[in-house]
Coordinates of C-alpha atoms (C1' of nucleotides) in Angstrom, one line a residue:
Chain A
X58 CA 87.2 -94.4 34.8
X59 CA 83.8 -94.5 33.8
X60 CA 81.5 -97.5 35.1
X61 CA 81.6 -99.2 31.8
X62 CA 85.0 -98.6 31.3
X63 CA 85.4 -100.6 34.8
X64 CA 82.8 -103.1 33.7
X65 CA 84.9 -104.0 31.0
X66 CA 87.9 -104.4 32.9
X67 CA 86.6 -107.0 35.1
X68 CA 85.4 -109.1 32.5
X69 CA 88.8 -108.5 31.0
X70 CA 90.1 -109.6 34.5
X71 CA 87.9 -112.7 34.9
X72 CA 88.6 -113.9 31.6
X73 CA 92.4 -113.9 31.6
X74 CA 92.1 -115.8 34.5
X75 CA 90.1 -118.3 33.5
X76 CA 87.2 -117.1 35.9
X77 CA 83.8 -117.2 34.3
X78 CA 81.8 -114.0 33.9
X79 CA 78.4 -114.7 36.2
X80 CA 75.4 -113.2 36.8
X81 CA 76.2 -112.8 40.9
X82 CA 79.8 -111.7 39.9
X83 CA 78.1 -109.1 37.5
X84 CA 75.4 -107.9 40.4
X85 CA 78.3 -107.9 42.4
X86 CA 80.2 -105.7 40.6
X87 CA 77.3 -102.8 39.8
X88 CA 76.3 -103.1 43.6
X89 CA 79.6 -101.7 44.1
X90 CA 80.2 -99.2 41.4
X91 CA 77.0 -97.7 42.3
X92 CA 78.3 -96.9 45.3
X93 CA 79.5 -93.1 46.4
X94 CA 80.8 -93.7 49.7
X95 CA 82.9 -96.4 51.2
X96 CA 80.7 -99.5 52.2
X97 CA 80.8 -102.8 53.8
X98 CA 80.4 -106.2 52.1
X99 CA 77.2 -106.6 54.2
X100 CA 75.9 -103.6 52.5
X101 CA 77.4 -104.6 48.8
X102 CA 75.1 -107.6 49.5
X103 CA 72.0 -105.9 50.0
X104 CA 73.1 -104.1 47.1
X105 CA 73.6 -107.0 45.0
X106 CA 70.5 -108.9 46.3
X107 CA 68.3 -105.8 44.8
X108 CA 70.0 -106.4 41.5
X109 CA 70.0 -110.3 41.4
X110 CA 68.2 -111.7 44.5
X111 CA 70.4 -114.8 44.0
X112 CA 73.5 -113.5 45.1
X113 CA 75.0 -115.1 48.6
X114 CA 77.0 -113.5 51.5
X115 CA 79.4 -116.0 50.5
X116 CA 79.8 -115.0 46.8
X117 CA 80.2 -111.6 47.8
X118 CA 83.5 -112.9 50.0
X119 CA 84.5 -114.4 47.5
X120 CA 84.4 -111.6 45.1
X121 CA 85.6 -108.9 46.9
X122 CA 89.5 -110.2 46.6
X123 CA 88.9 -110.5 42.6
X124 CA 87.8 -106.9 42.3
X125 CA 90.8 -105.9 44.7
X126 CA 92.9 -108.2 43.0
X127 CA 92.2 -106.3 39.5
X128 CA 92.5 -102.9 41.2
X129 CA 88.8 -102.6 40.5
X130 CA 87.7 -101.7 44.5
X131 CA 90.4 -100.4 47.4
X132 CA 89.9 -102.0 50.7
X133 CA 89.9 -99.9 53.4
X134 CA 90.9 -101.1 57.0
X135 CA 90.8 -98.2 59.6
X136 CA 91.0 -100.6 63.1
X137 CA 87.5 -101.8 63.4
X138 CA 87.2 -105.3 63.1
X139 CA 85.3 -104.4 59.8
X140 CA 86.9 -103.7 56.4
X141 CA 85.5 -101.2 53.9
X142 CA 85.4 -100.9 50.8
X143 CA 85.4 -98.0 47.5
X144 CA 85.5 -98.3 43.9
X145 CA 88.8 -96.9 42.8
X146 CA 87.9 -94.1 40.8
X147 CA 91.1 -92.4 39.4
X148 CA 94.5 -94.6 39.9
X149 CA 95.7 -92.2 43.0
X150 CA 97.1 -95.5 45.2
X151 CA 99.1 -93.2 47.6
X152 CA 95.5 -92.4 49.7
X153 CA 95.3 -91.2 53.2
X154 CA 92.4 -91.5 55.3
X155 CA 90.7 -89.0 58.0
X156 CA 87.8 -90.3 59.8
X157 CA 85.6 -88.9 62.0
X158 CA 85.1 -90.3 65.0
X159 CA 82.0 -88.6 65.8
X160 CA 79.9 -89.8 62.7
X161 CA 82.5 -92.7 60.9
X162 CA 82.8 -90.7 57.8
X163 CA 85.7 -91.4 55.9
X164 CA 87.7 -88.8 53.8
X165 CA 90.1 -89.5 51.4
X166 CA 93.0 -87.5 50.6
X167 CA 95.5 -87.6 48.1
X168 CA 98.8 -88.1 50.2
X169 CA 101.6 -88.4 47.4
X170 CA 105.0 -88.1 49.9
X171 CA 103.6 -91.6 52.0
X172 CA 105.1 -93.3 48.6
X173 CA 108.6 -91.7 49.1
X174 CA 108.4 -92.1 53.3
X175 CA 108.0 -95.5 52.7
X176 CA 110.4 -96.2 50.1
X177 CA 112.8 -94.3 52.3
X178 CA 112.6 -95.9 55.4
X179 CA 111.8 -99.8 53.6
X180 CA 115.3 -99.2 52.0
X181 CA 117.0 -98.5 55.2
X182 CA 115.7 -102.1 56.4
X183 CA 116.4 -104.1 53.4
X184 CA 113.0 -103.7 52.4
X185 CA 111.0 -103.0 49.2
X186 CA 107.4 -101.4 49.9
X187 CA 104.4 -102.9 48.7
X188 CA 101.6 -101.3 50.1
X189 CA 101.5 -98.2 52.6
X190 CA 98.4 -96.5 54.8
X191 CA 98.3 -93.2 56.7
X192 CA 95.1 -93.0 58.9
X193 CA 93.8 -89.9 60.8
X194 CA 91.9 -90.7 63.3
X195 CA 89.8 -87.0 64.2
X196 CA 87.2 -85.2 66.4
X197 CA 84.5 -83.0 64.7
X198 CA 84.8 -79.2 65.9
X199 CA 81.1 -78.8 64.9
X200 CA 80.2 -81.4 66.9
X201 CA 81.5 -80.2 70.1
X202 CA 80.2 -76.8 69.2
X203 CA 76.6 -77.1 68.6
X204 CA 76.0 -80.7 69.0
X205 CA 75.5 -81.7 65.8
X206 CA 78.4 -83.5 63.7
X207 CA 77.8 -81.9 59.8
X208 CA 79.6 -84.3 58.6
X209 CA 77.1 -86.7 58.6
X210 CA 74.8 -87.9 55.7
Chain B
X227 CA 111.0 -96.0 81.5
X228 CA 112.4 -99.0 83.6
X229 CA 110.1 -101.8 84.2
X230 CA 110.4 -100.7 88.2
X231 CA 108.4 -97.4 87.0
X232 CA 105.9 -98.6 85.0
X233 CA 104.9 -101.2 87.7
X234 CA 104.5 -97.9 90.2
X235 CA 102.8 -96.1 87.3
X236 CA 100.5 -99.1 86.9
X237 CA 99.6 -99.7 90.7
X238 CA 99.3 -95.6 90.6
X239 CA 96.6 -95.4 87.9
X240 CA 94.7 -98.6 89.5
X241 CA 94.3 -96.5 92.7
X242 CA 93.4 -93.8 91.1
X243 CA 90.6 -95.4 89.1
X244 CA 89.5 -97.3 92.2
X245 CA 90.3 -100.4 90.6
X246 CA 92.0 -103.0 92.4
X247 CA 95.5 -104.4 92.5
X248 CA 95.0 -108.3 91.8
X249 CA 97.3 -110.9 91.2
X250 CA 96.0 -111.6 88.0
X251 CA 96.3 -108.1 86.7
X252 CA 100.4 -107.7 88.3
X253 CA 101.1 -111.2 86.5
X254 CA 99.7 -109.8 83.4
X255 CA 101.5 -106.8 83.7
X256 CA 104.8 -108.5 84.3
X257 CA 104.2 -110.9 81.1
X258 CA 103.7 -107.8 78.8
X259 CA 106.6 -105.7 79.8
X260 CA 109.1 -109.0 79.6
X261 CA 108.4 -108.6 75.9
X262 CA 110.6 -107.4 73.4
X263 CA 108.8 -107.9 70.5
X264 CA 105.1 -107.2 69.7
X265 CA 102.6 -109.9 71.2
X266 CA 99.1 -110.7 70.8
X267 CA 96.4 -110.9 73.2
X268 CA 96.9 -114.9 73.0
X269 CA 100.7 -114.8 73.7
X270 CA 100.1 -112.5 76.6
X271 CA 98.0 -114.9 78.3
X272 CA 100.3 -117.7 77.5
X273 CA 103.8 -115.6 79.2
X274 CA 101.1 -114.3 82.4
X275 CA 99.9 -118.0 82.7
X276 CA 104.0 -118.9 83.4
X277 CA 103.9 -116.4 86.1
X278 CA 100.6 -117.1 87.8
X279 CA 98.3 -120.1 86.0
X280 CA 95.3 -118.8 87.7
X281 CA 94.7 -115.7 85.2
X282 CA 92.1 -116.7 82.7
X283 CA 91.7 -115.3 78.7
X284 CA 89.2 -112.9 79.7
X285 CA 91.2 -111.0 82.2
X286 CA 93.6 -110.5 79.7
X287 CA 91.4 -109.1 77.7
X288 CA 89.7 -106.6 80.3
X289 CA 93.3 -105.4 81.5
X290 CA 94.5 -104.4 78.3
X291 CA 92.2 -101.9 77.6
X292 CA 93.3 -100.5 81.3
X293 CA 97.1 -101.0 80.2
X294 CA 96.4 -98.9 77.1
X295 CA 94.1 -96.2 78.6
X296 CA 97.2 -96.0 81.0
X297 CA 99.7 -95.3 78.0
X298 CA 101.8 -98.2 79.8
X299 CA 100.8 -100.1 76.4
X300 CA 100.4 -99.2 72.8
X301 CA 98.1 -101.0 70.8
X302 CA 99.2 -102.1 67.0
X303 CA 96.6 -102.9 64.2
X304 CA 98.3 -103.7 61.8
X305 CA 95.1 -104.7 59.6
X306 CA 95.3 -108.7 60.3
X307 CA 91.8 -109.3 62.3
X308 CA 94.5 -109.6 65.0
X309 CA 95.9 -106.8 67.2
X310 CA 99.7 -106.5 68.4
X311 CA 100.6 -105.0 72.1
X312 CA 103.7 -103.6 72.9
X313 CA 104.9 -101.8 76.3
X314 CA 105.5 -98.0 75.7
X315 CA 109.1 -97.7 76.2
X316 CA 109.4 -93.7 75.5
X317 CA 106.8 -91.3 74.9
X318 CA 106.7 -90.9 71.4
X319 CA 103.1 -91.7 70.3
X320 CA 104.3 -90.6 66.8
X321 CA 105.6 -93.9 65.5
X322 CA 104.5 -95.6 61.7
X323 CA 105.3 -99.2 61.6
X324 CA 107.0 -101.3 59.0
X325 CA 106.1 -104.6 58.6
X326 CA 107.5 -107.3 56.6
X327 CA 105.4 -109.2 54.9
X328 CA 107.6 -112.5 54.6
X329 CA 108.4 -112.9 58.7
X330 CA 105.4 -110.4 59.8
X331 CA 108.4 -108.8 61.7
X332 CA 107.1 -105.4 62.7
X333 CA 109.7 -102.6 62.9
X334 CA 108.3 -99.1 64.9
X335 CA 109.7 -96.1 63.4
X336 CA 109.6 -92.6 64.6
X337 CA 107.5 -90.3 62.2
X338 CA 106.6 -87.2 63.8
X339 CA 105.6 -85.2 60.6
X340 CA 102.3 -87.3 60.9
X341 CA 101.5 -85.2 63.4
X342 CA 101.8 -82.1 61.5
X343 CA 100.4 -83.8 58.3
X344 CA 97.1 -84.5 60.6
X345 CA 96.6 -81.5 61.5
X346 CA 96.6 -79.7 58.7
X347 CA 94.7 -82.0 56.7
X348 CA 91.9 -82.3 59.6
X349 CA 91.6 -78.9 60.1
X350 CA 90.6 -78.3 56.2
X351 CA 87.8 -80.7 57.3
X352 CA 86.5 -79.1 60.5
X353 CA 88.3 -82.1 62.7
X354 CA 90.7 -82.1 65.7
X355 CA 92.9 -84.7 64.9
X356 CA 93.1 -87.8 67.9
X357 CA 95.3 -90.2 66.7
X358 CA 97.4 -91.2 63.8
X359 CA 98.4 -94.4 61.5
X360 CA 101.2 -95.1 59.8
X361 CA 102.0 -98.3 57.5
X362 CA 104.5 -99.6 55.3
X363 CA 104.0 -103.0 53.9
X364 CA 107.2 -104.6 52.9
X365 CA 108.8 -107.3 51.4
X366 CA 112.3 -108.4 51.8
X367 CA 114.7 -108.1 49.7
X368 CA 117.3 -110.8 51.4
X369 CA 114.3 -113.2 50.8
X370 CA 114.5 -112.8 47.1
X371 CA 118.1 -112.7 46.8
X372 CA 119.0 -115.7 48.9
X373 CA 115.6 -117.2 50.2
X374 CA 116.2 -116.1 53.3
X375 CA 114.4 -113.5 55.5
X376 CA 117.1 -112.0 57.4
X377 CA 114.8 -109.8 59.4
X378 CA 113.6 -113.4 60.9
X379 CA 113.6 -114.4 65.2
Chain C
dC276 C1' 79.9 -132.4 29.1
dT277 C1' 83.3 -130.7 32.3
dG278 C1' 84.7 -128.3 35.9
dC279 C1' 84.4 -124.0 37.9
dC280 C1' 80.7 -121.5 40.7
dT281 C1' 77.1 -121.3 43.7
dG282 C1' 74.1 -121.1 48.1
dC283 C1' 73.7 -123.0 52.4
dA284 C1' 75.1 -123.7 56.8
dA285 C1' 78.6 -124.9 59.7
dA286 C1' 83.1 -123.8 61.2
dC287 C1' 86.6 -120.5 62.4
dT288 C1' 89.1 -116.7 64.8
dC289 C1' 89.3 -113.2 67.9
dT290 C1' 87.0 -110.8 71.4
dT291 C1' 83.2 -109.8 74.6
dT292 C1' 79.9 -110.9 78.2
dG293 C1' 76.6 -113.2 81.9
dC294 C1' 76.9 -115.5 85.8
dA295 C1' 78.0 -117.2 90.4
dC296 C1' 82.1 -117.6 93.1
dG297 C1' 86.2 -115.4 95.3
dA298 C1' 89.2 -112.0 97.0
dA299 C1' 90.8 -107.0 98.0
dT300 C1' 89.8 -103.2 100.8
Chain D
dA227 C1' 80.9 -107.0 104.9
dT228 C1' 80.8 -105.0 100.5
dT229 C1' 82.0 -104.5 96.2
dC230 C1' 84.8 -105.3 92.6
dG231 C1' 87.4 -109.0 90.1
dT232 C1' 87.6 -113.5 88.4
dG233 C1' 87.2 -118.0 85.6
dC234 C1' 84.3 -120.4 82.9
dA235 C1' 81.7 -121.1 79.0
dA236 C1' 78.7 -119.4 75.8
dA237 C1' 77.7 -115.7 72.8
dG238 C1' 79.0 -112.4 69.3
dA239 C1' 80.8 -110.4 65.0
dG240 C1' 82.9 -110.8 60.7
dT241 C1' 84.7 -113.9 57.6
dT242 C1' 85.9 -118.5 55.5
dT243 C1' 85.0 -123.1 53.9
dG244 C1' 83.1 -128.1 52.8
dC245 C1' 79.6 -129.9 50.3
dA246 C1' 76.2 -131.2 46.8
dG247 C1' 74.0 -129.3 43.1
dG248 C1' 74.0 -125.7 39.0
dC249 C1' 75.4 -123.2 35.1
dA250 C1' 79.1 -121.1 32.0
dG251 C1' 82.1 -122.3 28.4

DNA sequence: CTGCCTGCAAACTCTTTGCACGAAT
DNA sequence: ATTCGTGCAAAGAGTTTGCAGGCAG
C-alpha cells in the first residue's frame, strides 16, 4: 500500500466514524508512514513535532489506537514495558518477531502456520482466536565473534 | 517437582549465590508455589504478607528476579503493562499461552516446535536464539452463546 | 454555532531505588 | 562484627485523563 493509498484510508477511517480529519492527526499519520523501522510513540512525536510543531504527547496517545484500530500501524509488544510500533505495509497479520538482544533490532517474519496453531489449540478450549504473537527472543553470533553486533544501524 | 524440592532447590541456589536465607524471602517463596493459577507481583505480596506481614513490596520485587534466574519461577507477559508469575511445575520452557480475553484466564500449552521454528528462523539472521513467545488471544465462545464465560474462577 | 479535539499538566500503574536500620552468618 | 537484606517512601518510566480553550464541520 502505497503512502497515499494509506492516507486515504485514514481519512476514510476518521470520517466514517465521525472523527474529524486534523492537522496533528494528519502530522501524526506522515510521522509514521515515513517511518522504515519500528518506532516508539516518543519518537512518532518528535516526528510529528517536525511536521506540525503543535502536535502533543497526548494526541499522539490518542492517535496511535485509531491508526491501529483501522489497521493503518501494527503495535508491537516484545516484554519491555515499551510498545512499538510499524506501518503495516502489505496485510501479512500472521507476523513473528526475532529480536536481537544485543542491538534491539526487530525482524519480522512472515509466520503463516501461527494462524492454524492457534485456531487449533483455541478450538480445543472453546475458544475462537483473535489475535496471536510468536516472539524470538536471540543472540547475535557476530557479536560474540568479533565484538561488533552488524545488525545494528 | 514437589513443593518440598523446590524449597531445597531454592535454599540451594541462595547458598550458592551467597545470598541469604531470610524470612521474608521463604514466606515469599511459600506464597508463590501455594498458587495454582498465574499471579502478579501485587497478589504475591498480598498471599506472603498472610504468611509473614513483615515482608514489604520491594522485597517482592527483588526475589522474583532470584526465583526466575533460579527457573523455580516462569515469568508471563502477556502484553498488559502487568506481568504474571507462575511456579515451574516441569521443565518444559517450551509453552505458548492462551489467554481468554473475556475472564483473562491464561491457559499454558506445550508447543515445542517453537523451538525448532526459532532456530531456524534465527539462524538465517546470524542469531542464537534465547527464548521464545507464544500467544493466542481468545475469545469465548460459551460467552457468546450463553453469556457466560465458562473458562471463569 | 456546536461539539469534538487539543495542549497542558497532573494523575495513574507498575516497578525500581536510596537510605538508614536490622538481621543472618 | 560485618555485610547483606529489609521496609519505607520517593522516584521513575510509560501512558492516560480532566479541564478549559480552540477549531473542524
Amino acid at each position: 500500500m502505497s503512502n497515499d493509498a494509506a492516507r486515504a484510508k485514514f481519512q476514510s477511517y476518521l470520517g466514517t466514524k465521525g472523527l474529524r480529519v486534523t492537522n496533528q492527526r494528519l502530522a501524526i499519520f506522515e510521522a509514521a508512514f515515513a517511518q522504515k523501522e519500528h518506532f516508539t510513540a516518543e519518537e512518532l512525536l518528535e516526528h510529528a513535532r517536525a511536521i506540525d510543531d503543535s502536535v502533543s504527547r497526548a494526541t499522539v496517545y490518542r492517535t496511535l489506537p485509531i491508526m491501529i484500530e483501522s489497521a493503518l500501524l501494527r503495535e508491537v509488544d516484545i516484554g519491555k514495558n515499551l510498545k512499538y510500533y510499524l506501518p503495516n505495509q502489505g496485510n501479512n497479520t500472521q507476523v513473528a518477531q526475532v529480536i536481537c538482544m544485543d542491538c534491539d533490532k526487530i525482524f519480522e517474519i512472515s509466520a503463516p502456520f501461527m494462524e492454524w496453531y492457534g485456531a487449533t489449540v483455541s478450538s480445543k478450549l472453546g475458544l475462537t482466536p483473535a489475535t496471536q504473537r510468536l516472539q524470538v527472543n536471540a543472540h547475535c553470533d557476530a557479536l560474540k565473534a568479533t565484538g561488533t553486533c552488524k545488525h545494528r544501524g
